[in-house]
Coordinates of C-alpha atoms and ligand atoms in Angstrom, one line a residue:
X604 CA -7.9 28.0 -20.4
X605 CA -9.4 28.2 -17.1
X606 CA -7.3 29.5 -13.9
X607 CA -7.9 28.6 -10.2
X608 CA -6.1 29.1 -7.3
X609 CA -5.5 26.6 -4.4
X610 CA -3.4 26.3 -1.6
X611 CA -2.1 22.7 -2.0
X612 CA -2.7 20.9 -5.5
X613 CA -2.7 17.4 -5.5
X614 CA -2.2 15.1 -8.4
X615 CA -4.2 11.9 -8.0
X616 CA -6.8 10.8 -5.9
X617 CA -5.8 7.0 -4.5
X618 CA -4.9 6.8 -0.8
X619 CA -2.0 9.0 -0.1
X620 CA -4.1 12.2 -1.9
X621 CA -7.4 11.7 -0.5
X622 CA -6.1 11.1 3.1
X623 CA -3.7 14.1 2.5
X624 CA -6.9 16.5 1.2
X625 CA -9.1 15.3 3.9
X626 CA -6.5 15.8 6.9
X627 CA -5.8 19.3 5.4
X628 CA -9.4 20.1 4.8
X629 CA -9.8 19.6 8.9
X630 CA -6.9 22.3 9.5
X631 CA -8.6 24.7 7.5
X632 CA -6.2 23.8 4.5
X633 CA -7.7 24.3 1.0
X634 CA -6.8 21.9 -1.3
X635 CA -7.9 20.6 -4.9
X636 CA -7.5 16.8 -6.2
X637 CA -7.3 16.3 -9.8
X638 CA -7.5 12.2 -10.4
X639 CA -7.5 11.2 -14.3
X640 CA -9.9 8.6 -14.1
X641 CA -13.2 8.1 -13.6
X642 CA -15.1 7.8 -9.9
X643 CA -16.2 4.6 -10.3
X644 CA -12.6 3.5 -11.9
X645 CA -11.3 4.4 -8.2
X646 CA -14.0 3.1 -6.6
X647 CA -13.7 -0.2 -7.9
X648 CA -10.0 -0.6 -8.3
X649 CA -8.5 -3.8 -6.6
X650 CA -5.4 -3.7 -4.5
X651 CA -4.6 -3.8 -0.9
X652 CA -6.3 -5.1 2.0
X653 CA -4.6 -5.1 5.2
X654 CA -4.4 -2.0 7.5
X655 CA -2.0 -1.5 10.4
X656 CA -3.5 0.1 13.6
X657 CA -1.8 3.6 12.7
X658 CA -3.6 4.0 9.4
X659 CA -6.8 2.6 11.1
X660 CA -6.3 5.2 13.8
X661 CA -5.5 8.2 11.7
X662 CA -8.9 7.1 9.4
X663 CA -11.1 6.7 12.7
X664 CA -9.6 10.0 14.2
X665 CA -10.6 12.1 11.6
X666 CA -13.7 11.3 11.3
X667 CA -14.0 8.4 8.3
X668 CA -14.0 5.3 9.8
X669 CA -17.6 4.8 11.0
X670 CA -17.9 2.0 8.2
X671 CA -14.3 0.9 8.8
X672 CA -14.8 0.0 12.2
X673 CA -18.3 -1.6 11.9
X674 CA -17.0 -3.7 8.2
X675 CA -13.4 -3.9 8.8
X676 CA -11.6 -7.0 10.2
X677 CA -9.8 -6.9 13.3
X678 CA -7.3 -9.9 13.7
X679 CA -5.2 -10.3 16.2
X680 CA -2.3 -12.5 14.5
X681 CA -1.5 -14.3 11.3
X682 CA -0.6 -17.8 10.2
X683 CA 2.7 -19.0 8.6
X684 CA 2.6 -22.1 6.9
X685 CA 5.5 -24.7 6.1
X686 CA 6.3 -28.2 5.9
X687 CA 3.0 -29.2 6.2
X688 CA 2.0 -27.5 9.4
X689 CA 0.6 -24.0 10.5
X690 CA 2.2 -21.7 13.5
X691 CA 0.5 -18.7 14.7
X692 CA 2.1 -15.5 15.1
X693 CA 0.1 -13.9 18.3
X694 CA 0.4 -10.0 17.8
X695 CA -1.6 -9.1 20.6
X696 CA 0.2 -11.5 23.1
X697 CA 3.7 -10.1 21.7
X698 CA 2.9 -6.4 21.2
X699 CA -0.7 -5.6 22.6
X700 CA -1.9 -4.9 18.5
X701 CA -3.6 -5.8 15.4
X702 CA -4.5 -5.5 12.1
X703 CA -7.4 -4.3 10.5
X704 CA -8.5 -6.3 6.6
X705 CA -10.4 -3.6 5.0
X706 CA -10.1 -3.2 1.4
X707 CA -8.4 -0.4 -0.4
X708 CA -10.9 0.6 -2.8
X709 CA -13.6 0.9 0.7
X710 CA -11.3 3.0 2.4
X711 CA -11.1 5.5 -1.2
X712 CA -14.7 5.4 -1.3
X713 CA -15.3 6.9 2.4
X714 CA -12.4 9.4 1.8
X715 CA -14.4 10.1 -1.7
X716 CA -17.4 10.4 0.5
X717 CA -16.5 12.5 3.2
X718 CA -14.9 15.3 0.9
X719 CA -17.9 15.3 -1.5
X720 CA -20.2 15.6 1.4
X721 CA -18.9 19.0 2.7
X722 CA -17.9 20.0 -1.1
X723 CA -14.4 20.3 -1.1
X724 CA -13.1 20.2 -4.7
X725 CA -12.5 16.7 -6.1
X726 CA -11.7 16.6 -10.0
X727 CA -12.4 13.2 -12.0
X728 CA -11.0 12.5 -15.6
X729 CA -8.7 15.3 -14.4
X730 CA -5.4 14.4 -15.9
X731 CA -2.2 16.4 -14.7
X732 CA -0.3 16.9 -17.6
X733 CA 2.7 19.0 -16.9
X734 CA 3.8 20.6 -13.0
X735 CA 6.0 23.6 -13.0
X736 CA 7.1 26.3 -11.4
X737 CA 8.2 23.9 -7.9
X738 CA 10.7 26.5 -6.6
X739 CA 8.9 30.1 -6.8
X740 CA 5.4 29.7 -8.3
X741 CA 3.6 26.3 -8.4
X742 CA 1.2 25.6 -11.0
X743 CA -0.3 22.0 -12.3
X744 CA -1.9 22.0 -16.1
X745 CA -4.6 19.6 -16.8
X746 CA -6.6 18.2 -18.9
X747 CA -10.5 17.9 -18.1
X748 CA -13.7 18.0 -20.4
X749 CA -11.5 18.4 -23.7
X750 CA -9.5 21.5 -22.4
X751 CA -7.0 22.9 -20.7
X752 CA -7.0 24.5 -17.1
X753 CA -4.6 25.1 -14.7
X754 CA -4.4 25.5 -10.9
X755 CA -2.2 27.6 -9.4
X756 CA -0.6 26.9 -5.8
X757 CA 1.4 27.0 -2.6
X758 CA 2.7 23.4 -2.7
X759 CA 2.1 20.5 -5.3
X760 CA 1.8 17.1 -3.6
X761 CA 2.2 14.1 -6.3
X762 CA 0.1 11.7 -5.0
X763 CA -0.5 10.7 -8.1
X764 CA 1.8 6.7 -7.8
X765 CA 4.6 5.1 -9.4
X766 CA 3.8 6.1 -13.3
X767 CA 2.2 9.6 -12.4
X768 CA 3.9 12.6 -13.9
X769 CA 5.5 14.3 -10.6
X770 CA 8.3 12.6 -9.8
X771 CA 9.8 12.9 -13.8
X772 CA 9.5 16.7 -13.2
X773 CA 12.6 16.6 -11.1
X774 CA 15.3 17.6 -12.8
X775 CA 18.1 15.0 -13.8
X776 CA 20.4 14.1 -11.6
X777 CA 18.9 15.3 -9.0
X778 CA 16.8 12.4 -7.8
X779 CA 18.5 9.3 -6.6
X780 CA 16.8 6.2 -7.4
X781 CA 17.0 3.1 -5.2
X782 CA 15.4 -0.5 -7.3
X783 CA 15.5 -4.3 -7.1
X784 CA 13.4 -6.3 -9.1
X785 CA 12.4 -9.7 -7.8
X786 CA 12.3 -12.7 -10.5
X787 CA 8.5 -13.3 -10.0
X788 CA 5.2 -12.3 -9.6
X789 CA 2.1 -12.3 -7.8
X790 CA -1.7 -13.7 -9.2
X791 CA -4.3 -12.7 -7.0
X792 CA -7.7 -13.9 -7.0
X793 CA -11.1 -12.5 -5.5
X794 CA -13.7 -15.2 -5.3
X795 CA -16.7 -15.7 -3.8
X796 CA -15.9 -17.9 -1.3
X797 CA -15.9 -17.8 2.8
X798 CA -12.0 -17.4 3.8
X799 CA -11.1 -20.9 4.9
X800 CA -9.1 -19.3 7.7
X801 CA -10.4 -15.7 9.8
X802 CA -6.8 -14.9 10.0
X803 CA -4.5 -14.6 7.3
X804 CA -2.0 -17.4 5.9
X805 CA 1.1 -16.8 4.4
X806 CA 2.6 -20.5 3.3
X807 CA 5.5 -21.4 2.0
X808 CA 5.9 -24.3 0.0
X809 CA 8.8 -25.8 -2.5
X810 CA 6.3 -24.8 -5.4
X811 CA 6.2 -21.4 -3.9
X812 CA 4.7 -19.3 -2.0
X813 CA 0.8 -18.7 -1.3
X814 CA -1.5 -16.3 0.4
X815 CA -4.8 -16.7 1.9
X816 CA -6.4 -13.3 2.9
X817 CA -10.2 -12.4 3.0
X818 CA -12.5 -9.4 2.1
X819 CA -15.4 -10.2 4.0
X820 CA -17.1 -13.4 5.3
X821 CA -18.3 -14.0 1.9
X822 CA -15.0 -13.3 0.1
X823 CA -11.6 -14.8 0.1
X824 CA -8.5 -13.0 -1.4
X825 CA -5.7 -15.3 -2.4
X826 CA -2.2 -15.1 -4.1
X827 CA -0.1 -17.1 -5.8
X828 CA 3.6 -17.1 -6.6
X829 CA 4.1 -16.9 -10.2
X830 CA 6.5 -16.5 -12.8
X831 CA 7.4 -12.6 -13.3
X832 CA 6.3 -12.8 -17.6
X833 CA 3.3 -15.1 -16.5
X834 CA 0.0 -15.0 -19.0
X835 CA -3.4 -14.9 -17.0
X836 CA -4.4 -17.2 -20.0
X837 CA -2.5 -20.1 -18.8
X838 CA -4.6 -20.3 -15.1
X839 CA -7.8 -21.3 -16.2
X840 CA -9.8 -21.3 -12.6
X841 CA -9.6 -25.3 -11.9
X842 CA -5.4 -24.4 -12.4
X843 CA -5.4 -21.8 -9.6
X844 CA -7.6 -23.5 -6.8
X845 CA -5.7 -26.8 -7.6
X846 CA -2.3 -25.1 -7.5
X847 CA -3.1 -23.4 -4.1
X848 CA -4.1 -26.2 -2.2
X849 CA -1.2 -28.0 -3.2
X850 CA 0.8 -25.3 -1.4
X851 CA -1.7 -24.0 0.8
X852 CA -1.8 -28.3 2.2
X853 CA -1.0 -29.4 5.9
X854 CA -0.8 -33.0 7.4
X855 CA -3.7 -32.8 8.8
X856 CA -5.7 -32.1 6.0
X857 CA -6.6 -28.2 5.8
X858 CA -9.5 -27.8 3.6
X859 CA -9.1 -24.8 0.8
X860 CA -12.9 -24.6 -0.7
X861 CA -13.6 -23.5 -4.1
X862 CA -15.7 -20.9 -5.4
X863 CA -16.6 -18.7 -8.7
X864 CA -13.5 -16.6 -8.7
X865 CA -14.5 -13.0 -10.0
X866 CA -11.4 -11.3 -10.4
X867 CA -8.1 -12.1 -11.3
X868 CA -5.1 -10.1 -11.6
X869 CA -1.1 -10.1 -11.9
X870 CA 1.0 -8.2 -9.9
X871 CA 5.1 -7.5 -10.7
X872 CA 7.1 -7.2 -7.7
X873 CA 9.3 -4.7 -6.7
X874 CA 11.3 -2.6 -4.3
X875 CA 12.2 1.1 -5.3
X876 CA 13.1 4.2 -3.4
X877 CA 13.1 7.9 -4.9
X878 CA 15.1 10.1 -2.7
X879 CA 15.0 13.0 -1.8
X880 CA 10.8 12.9 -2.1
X881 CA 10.9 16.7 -2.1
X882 CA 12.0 19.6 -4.3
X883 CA 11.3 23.1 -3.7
X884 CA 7.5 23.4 -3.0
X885 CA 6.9 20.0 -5.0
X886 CA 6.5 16.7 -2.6
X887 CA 6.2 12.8 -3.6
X888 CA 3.8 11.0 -1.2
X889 CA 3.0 6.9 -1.6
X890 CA 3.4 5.0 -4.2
X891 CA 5.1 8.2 -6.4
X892 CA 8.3 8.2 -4.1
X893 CA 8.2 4.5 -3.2
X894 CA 7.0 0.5 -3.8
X895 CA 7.7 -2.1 -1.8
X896 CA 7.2 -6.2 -2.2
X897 CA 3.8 -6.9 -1.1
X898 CA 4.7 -9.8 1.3
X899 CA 4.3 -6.9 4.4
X900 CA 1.0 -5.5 3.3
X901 CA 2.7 -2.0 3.9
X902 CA 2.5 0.3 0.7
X903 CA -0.8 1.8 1.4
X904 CA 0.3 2.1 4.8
X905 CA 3.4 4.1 3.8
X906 CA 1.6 6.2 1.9
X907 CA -0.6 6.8 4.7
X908 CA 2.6 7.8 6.9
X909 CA 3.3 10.2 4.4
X910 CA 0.7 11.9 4.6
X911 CA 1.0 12.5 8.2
X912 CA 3.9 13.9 7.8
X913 CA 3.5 16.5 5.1
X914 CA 0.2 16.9 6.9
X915 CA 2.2 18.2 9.9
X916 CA 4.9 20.2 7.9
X917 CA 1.8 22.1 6.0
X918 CA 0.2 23.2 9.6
X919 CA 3.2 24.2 10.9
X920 CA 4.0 26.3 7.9
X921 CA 0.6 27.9 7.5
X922 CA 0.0 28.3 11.2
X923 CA 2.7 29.2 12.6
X924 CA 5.1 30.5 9.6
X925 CA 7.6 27.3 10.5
X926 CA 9.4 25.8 7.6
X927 CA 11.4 23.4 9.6
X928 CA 8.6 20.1 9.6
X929 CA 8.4 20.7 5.9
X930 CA 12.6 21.1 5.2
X931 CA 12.5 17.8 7.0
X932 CA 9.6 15.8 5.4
X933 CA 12.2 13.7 3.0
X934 CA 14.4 12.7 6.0
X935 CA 11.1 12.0 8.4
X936 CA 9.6 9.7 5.6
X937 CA 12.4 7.7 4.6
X938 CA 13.4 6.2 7.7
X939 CA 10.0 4.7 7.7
X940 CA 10.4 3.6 3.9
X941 CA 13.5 2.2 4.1
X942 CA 12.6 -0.3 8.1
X943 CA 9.7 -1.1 5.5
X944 CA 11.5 -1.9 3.0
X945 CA 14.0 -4.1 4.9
X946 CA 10.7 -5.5 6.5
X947 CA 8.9 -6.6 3.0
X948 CA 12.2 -7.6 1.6
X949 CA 13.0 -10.0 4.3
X950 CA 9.2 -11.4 4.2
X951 CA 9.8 -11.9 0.8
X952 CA 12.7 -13.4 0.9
X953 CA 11.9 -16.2 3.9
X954 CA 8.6 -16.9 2.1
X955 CA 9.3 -17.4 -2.0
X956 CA 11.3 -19.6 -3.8
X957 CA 13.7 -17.8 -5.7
X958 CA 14.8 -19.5 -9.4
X959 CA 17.8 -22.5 -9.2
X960 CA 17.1 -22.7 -5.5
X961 CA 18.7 -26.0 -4.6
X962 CA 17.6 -28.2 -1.2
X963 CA 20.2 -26.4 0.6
X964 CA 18.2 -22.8 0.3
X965 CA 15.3 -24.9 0.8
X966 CA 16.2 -25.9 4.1
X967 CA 17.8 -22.6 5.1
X968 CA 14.1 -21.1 4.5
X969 CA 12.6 -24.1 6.4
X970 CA 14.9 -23.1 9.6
X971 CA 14.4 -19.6 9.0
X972 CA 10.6 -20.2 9.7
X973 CA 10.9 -22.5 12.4
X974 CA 13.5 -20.3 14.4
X975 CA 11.0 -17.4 13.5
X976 CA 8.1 -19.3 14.6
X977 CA 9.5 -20.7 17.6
X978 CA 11.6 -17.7 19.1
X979 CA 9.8 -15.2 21.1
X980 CA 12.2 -12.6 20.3
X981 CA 11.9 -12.8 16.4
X982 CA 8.3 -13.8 16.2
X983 CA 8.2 -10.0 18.6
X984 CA 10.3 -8.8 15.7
X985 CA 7.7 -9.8 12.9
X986 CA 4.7 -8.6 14.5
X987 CA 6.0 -5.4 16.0
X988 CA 6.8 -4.8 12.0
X989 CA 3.8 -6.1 10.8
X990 CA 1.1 -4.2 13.3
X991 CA 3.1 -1.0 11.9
X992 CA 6.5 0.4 13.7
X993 CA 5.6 3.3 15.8
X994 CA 5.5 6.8 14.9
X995 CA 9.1 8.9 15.9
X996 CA 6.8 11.4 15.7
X997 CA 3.9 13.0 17.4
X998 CA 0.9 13.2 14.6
X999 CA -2.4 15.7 14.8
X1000 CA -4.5 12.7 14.4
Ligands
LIG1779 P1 -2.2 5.0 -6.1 O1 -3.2 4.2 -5.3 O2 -1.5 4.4 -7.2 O3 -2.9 6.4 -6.5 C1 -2.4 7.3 -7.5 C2 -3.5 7.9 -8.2 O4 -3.0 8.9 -9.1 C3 -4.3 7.0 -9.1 O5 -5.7 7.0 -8.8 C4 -4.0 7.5 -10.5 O6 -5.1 7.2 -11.4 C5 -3.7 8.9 -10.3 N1 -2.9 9.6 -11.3 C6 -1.7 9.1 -11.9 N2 -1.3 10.0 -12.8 C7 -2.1 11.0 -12.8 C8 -2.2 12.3 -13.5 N3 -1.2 12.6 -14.4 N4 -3.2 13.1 -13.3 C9 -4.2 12.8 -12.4 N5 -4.2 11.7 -11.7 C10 -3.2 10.8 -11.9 N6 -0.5 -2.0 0.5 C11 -0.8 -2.2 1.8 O7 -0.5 -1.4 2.6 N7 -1.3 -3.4 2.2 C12 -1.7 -4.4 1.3 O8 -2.2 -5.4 1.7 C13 -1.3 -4.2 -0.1 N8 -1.6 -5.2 -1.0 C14 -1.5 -4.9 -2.3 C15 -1.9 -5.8 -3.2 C16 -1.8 -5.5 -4.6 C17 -2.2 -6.6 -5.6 C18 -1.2 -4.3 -5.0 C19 -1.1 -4.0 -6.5 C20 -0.8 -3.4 -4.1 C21 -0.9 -3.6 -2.8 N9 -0.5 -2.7 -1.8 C22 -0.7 -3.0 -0.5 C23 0.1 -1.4 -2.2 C24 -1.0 -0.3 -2.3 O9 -2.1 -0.7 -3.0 C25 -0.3 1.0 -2.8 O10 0.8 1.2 -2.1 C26 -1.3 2.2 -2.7 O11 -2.2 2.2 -3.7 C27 -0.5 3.5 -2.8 O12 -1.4 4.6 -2.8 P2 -1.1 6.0 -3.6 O13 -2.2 6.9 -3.3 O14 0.3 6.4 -3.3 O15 -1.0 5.6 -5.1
LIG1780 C1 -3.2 -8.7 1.2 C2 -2.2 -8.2 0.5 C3 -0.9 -8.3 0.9 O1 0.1 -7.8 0.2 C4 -0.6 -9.0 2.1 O2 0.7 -9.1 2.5 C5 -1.6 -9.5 2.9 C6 -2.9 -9.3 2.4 C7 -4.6 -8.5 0.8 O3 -4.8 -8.0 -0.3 O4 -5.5 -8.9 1.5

């Protein structure tokens, strides 16, 4: 078995631990990813797409958002979409932001990039297989080439999402777990296609909801509302484009163009909290502490706030010998989560049609858009949430 020694191990290398080990990496903080699958299976994986102007500022701040800020998509509102007509929710009118569409898997490649190109240590087909030692003397084992290493460590950070192996390490009983489970799904689609809108749509219709999002001039991103045991096998292409211009349809006509769809996936939704999201010198970060609906386009963004945070806790502890930021990072992170979670969970709610709703629900959801639509103050409300809540903190980036 091979030994190394690190200040900060981190288990997995999607956004939170690659934001985490690049932000340390500028403080002078070693670190050491391990991620259990391959480069290219990172590089390529789909998922999110939309980043609020905090996570597009920490990125561009720190020195990895050169192809972010010429490629990414700045838009200064979205679409919501009912009865047959469109309203526009104006985020820079009502709050002076936006949001930035740049794909998930673009902003892991730069991250990948950047900490390749001055050599910091990055470990694919790495797999954590047991953490230990949280309270006195950290140390992460791993699998990597057919044998065993391990690292040992100030601090573990589990980046490493919702079915890594940090957050089972804590003992029992002494995690709280917070979970709903929402009665249906989402299929998303990648096709080579030009968005039919350059802001995002989010429609709701009585067949359910819809999403029309983008990748890049050439490439539209769209979502359906499915059922939560749904098989891929029964939306054949023709299905899908028909099904989302049924719901995606105004009065006057929208037009929803078809093209060779080159990726289709099905996403479960749900809402869970993990609390607290530290133990001894062992911290959850992202998608390992938390999940949200999708509806807000906020888990990668969460994960991102995480990162500030521990990213502050860590300098202040190897700096300046101060344990406080880090004693606090579970309380500092959760009030973020949970507005985030209340934020996703009322998207979610206005927008999809839950089973045996009757045409009462279906007109409280039709007055619940129009008075959202039409009243300054909520419309503020959703785009002060959506553009990202601000930061009760100050950040180093
Ligand atoms: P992950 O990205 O899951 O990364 C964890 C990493 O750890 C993985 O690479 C995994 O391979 C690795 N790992 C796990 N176990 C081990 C182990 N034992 N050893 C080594 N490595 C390990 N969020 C948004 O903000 N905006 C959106 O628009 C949005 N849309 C989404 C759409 C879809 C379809 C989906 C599925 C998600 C979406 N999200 C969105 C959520 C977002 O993708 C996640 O919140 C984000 O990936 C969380 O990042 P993370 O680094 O915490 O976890
Ligand atoms: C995308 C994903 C979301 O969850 C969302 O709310 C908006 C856009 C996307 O993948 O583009």
């Amino acid at each position: 078995m091979t030994r190394i020694r690190t200040q900060v191990g981190i288990v997995g290398a999607g956004p939170a631990g690659l934001t985490l080990a690049h932000l340390l990496h500028l403080q002078g903080i070693e670190s050491v990813i391990l991620e259990r699958h391959s480069r290219e299976y990172v590089e390529t994986r789909v998922r999110a797409g939309v980043l609020e102007q905090g996570t597009v500022d920490i990125l561009c701040n720190s020195g990895v958002g050169e192809r972010l800020k010429r490629e990414g998509l700045q838009h200064g509102g979205v679409e919501l979409r009912f009865d047959g007509k469109g309203h526009r929710i104006d985020f820079q009118e009502l709050v002076g932001k936006s949001i930035t569409v740049y794909a998930q898997q673009e902003v892991v490649k730069d991250l990948i990039a950047a900490r390749l190109c001055y050599g910091a240590p990055l470990r694919f087909e790495a797999e954590a297989i047991r953490v230990e030692g949280y309270d006195a003397d950290p140390k992460i084992q791993y699998q990597h080439g057919g044998e065993s290493h391990e690292i040992s460590c100030d601090f573990i950070a589990g980046c490493d999402g919702f079915h890594g192996i940090c957050r089972p390490t804590f003992p029992e009983g002494q995690l709280q777990i917070h979970e709903r489970h929402y009665p249906f799904s989402w299929l998303g689609i990648l096709a080579r296609v030009p968005p039919a809108s350059h802001e995002l749509i989010y429609s709701y219709h009585e067949r359910g909801f819809a999403l029309l999002s983008m990748r890049s001039p050439e490439v539209s991103r769209l979502y359906l509302q499915c059922a939560s045991d749904e098989d891929l096998n029964n939306w054949p292409d023709d299905r899908i484009w028909e099904e989302l211009r049924t719901r995606m349809a105004t009065r006057d006509g929208f037009k929803l163009k078809d093209g060779p769809i080159f990726q289709k996936g099905i996403t479960p939704m749900r809402a869970f909290v993990a609390s607290p999201m530290q133990i001894g010198n062992l911290f959850l970060l992202g998608d390992a502490a938390h999940i949200v609906p999708p509806t807000g386009a906020k888990g990668l963004n969460l994960a991102v706030a995480d990162v500030r945070v521990l990213t502050r806790g860590l300098v202040e502890f190897y700096k300046h010998k101060k344990h406080q930021a880090l004693a606090q990072f579970t309380e500092r992170c959760l009030r973020r989560v949970w507005k985030c979670q209340r934020f996703s969970g009322w998207m979610t709610s206005m927008l999809h049609r839950f089973p045996q709703e009757d045409s009462f629900s279906h007109q409280i959801h039709l007055a619940e858009l129009d008075y959202v639509t039409g009243s300054r103050a909520a419309s503020t409300t959703l785009a002060e949430n959506y553009v990202g809540l601000p930061f009760d903190t100050p950040g180093l980036f």
